CSV table of C-alpha atoms in Angstrom, one decimal:
chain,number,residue,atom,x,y,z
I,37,UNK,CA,-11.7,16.8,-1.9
I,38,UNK,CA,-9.3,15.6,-4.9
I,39,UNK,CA,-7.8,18.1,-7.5
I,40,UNK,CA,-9.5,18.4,-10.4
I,41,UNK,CA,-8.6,15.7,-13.2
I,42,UNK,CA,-7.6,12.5,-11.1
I,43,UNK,CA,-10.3,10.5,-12.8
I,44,UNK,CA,-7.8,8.3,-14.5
I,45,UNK,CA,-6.6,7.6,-10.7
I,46,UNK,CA,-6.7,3.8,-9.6
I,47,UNK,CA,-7.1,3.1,-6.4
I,48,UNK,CA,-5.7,-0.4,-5.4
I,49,UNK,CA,-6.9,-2.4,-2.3
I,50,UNK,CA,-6.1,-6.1,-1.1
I,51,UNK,CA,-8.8,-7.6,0.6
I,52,UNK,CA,-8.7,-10.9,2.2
I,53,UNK,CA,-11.4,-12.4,4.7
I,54,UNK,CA,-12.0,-8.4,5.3
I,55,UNK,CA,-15.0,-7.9,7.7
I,56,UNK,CA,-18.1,-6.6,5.2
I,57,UNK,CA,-19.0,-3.9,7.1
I,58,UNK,CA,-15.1,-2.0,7.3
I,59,UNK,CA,-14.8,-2.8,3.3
I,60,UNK,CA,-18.2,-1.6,2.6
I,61,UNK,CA,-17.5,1.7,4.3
I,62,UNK,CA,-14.3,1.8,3.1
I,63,UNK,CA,-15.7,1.7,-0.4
I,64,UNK,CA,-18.5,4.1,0.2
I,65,UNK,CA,-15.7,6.7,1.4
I,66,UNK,CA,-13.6,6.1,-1.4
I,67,UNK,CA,-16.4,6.6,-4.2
I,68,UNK,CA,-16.9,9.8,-2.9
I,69,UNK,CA,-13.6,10.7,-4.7
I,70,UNK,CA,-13.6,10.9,-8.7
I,71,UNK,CA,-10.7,8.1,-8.7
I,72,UNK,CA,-11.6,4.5,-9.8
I,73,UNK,CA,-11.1,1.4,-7.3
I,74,UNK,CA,-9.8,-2.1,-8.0
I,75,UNK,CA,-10.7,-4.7,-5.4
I,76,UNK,CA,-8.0,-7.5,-5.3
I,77,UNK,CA,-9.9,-10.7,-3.8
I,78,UNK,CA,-6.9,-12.3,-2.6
I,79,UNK,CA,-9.0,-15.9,-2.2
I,80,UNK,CA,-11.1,-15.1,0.3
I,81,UNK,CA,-14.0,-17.7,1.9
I,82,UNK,CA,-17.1,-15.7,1.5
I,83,UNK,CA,-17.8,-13.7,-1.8
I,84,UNK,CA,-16.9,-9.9,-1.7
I,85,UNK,CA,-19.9,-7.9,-3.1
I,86,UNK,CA,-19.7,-4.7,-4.2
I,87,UNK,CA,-21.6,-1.7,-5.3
I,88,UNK,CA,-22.7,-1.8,-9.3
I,89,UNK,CA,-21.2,1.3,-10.5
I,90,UNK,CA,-18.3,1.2,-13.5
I,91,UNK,CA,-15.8,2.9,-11.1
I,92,UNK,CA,-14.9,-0.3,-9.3
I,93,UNK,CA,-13.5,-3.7,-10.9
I,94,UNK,CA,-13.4,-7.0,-8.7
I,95,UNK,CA,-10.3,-8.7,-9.7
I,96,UNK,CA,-9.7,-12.5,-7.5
I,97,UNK,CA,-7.7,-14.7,-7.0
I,98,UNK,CA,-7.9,-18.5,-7.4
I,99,UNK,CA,-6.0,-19.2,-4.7
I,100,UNK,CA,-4.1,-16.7,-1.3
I,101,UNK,CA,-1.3,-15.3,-2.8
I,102,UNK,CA,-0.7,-12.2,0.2
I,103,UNK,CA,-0.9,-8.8,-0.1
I,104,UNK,CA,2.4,-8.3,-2.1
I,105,UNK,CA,0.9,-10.2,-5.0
I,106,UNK,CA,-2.6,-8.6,-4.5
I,107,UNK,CA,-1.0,-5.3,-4.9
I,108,UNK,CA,1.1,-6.4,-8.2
I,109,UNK,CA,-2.3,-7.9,-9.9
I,110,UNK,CA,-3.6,-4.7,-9.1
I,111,UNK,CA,-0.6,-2.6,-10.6
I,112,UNK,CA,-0.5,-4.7,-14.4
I,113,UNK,CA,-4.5,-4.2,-14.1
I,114,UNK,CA,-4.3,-0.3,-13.6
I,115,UNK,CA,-1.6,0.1,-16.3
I,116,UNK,CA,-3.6,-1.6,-18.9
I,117,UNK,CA,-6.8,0.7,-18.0
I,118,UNK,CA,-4.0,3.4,-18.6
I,119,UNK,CA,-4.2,5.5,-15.2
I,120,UNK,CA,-2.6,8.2,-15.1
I,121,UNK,CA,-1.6,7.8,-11.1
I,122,UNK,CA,-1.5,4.4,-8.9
I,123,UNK,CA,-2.8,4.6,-4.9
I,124,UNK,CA,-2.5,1.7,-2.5
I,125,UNK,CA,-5.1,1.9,0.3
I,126,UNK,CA,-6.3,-0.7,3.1
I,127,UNK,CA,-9.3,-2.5,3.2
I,128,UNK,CA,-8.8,-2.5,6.8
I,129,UNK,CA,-10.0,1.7,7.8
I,130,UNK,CA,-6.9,2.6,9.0
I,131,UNK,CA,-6.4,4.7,6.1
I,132,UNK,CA,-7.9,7.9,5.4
I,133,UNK,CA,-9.9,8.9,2.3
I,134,UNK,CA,-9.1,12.8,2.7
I,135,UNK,CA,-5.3,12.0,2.4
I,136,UNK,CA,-4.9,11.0,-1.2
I,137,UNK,CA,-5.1,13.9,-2.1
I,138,UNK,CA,-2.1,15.6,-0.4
I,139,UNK,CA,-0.4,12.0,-1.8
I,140,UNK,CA,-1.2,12.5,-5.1
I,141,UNK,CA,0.1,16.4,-5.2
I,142,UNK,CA,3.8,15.8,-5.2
I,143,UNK,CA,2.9,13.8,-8.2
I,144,UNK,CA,1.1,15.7,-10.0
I,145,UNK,CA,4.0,19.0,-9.9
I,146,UNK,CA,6.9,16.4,-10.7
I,147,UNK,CA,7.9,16.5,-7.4
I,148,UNK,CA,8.1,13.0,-6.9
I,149,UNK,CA,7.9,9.8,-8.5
I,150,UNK,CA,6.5,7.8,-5.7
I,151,UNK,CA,5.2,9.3,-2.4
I,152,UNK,CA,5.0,7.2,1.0
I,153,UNK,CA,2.4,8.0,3.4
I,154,UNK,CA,4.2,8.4,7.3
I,155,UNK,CA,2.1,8.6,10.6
I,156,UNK,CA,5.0,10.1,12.0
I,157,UNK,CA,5.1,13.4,10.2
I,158,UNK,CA,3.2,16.6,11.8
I,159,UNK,CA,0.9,17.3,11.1
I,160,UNK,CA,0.5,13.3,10.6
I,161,UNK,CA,-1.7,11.9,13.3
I,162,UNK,CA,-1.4,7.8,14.7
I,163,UNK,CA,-3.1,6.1,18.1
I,164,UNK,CA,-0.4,3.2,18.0
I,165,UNK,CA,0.6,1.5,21.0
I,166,UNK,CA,3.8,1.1,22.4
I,167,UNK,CA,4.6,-2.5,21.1
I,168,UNK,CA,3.2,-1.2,17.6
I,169,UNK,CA,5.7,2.0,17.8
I,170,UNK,CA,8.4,-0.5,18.5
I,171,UNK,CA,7.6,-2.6,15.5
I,172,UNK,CA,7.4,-0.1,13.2
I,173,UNK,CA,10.7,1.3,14.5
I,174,UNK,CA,12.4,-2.0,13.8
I,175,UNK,CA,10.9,-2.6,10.7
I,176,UNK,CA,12.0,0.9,9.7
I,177,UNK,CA,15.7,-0.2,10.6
I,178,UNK,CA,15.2,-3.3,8.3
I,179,UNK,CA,14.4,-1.4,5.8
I,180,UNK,CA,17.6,0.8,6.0
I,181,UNK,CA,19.7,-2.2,6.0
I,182,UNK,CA,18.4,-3.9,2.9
I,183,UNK,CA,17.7,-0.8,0.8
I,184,UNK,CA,19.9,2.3,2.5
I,185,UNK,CA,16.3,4.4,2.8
I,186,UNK,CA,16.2,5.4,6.4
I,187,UNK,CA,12.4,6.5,6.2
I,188,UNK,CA,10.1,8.4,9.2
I,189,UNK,CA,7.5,5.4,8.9
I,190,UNK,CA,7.9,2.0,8.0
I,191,UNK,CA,5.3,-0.4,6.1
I,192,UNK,CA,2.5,2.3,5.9
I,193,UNK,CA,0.1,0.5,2.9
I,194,UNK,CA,-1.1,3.9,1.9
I,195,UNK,CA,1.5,4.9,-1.4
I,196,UNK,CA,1.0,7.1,-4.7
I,197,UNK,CA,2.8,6.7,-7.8
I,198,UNK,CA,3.0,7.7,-11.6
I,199,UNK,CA,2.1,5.4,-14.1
I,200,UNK,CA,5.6,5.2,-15.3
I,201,UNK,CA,6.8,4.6,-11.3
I,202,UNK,CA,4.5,1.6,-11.4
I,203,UNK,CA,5.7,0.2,-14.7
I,204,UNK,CA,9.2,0.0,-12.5
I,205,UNK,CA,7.4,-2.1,-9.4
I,206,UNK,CA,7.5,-5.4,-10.1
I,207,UNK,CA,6.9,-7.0,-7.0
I,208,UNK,CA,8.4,-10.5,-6.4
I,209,UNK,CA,7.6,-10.5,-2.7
I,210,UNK,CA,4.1,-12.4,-2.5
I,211,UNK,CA,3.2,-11.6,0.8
I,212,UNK,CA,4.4,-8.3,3.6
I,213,UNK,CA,8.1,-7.9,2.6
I,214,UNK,CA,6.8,-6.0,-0.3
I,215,UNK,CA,7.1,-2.9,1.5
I,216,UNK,CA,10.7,-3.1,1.8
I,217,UNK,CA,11.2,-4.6,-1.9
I,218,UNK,CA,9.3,-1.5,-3.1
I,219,UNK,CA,12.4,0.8,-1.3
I,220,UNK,CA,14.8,-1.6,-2.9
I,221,UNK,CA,12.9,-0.7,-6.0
I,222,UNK,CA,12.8,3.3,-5.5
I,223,UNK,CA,17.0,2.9,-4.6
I,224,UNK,CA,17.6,0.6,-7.6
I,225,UNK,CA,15.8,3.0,-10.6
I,226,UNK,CA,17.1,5.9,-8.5
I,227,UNK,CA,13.0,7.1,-8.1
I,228,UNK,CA,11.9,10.6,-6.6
I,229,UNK,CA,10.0,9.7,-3.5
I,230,UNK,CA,8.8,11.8,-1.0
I,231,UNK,CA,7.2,10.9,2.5
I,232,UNK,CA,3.7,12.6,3.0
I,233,UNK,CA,2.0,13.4,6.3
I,234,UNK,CA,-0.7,10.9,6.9
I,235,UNK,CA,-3.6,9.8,9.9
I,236,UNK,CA,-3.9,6.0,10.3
I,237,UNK,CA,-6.4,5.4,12.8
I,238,UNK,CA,-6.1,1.6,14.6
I,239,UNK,CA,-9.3,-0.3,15.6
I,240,UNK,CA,-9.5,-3.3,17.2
I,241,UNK,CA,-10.1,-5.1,13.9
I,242,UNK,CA,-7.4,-3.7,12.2
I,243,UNK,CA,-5.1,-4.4,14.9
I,244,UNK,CA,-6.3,-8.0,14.5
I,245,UNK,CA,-4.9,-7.5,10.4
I,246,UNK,CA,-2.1,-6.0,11.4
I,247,UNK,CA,1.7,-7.4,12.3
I,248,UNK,CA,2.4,-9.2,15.0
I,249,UNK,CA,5.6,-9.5,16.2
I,250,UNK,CA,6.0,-12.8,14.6
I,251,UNK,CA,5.0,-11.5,11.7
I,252,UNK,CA,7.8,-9.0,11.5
I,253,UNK,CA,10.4,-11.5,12.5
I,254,UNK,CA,9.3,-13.6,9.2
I,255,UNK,CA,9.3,-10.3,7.2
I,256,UNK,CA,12.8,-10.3,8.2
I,257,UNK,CA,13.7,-14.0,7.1
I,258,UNK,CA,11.7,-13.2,3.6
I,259,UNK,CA,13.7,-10.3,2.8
I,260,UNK,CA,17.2,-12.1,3.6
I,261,UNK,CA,16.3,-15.3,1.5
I,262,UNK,CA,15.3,-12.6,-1.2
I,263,UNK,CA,18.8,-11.1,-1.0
I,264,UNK,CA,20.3,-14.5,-1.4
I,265,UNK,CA,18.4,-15.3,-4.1
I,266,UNK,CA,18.1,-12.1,-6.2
């Protein structure tokens, strides 16, 4: 259950070419919670329908941007409904409804400005295979080396952040080197962040959404050409 007074709490999910049945389940957990949800339609080919209730907004795309730039739509869109605290969750189900709450407490007692959710903290809980361990391991190594934050987990989508945090994340990364940026980000306005114990439970369709190795070898490329360029 969340603490009392998180109604002004957005919840921010990228969705694009998402099975119907995991979104709509994903949704139906998440409006069990008093926080508001903003859909991101990142251009997908079949029409995303959602329940009719004023606690979820549809925003879309006109054409695939990637998840980076679904979350930053998401971000200015939440700021000018003035929320009080920013969540990024996946449309995936890897996520877990019952942790925002424990991601959203650092916040709330000033502890942090920005807290990252880690599979790899007890009493954190993960069914990742080996390759997947392996990639996460080298991603979390990339993300030392660009931003000098040597983190437990590495490109976990599940985040919480003040308003004011999120007026700071301007994402330039369109598509999965966001994750790293937003480090670059925490290190450059010298941000509180804390890592938060988190489950993220792998299905065989979100395995299929998930990064491939190939995948992690263009995050790579991404983040250098951003460092040349910056």
């Amino acid at each position: 259950m969340l603490l009392p007074n998180h109604d002004n709490t957005y919840i921010i999910i990228p969705a694009y070419n998402e099975n119907k049945e995991v979104l709509d389940q994903t949704i139906d957990e998440l409006l069990k919670t008093s926080c508001r949800i903003i859909v991101i339609d990142d251009a997908s080919s079949e029409k995303i329908n959602l329940p009719d209730t004023k606690n979820i907004f549809l925003l879309k795309h006109p054409v695939n941007l990637g998840q980076g730039a679904a979350l930053q739509t998401g971000i200015e869109f939440a700021i000018l409904k003035k929320a009080n605290y920013i969540v990024t969750f996946d449309a995936d189900g890897q996520h877990t409804v019952g942790d925002i709450s424990a991601m959203l407490l650092p916040l709330q007692k000033a502890e942090a400005d920005i807290t990252l959710a880690s599979r790899f903290l007890k009493p954190g809980m993960h069914n990742a295979s080996g390759l997947k361990r392996v990639i996460l391991r080298f991603g979390r190594l990339v993300n030392y080396f660009f931003t000098g934050i040597y983190l437990s987990d590495a490109h976990n989508g599940l985040r919480a952040m003040t308003a004011e945090t999120a007026k700071k994340i301007q994402l330039k990364e369109n598509r999965m080197a966001h994750a790293t940026e937003i480090l670059y980000l925490i290190k450059k306005y010298k941000l509180k962040y804390k890592e938060v114990p988190a489950t993220v439970t792998y299905t065989n369709y979100s395995k299929s959404k998930g990064q491939s190795v190939f995948n992690s070898i263009r995050i790579f490329f991404d983040l250098v050409l951003h460092k040349l360029f910056e």
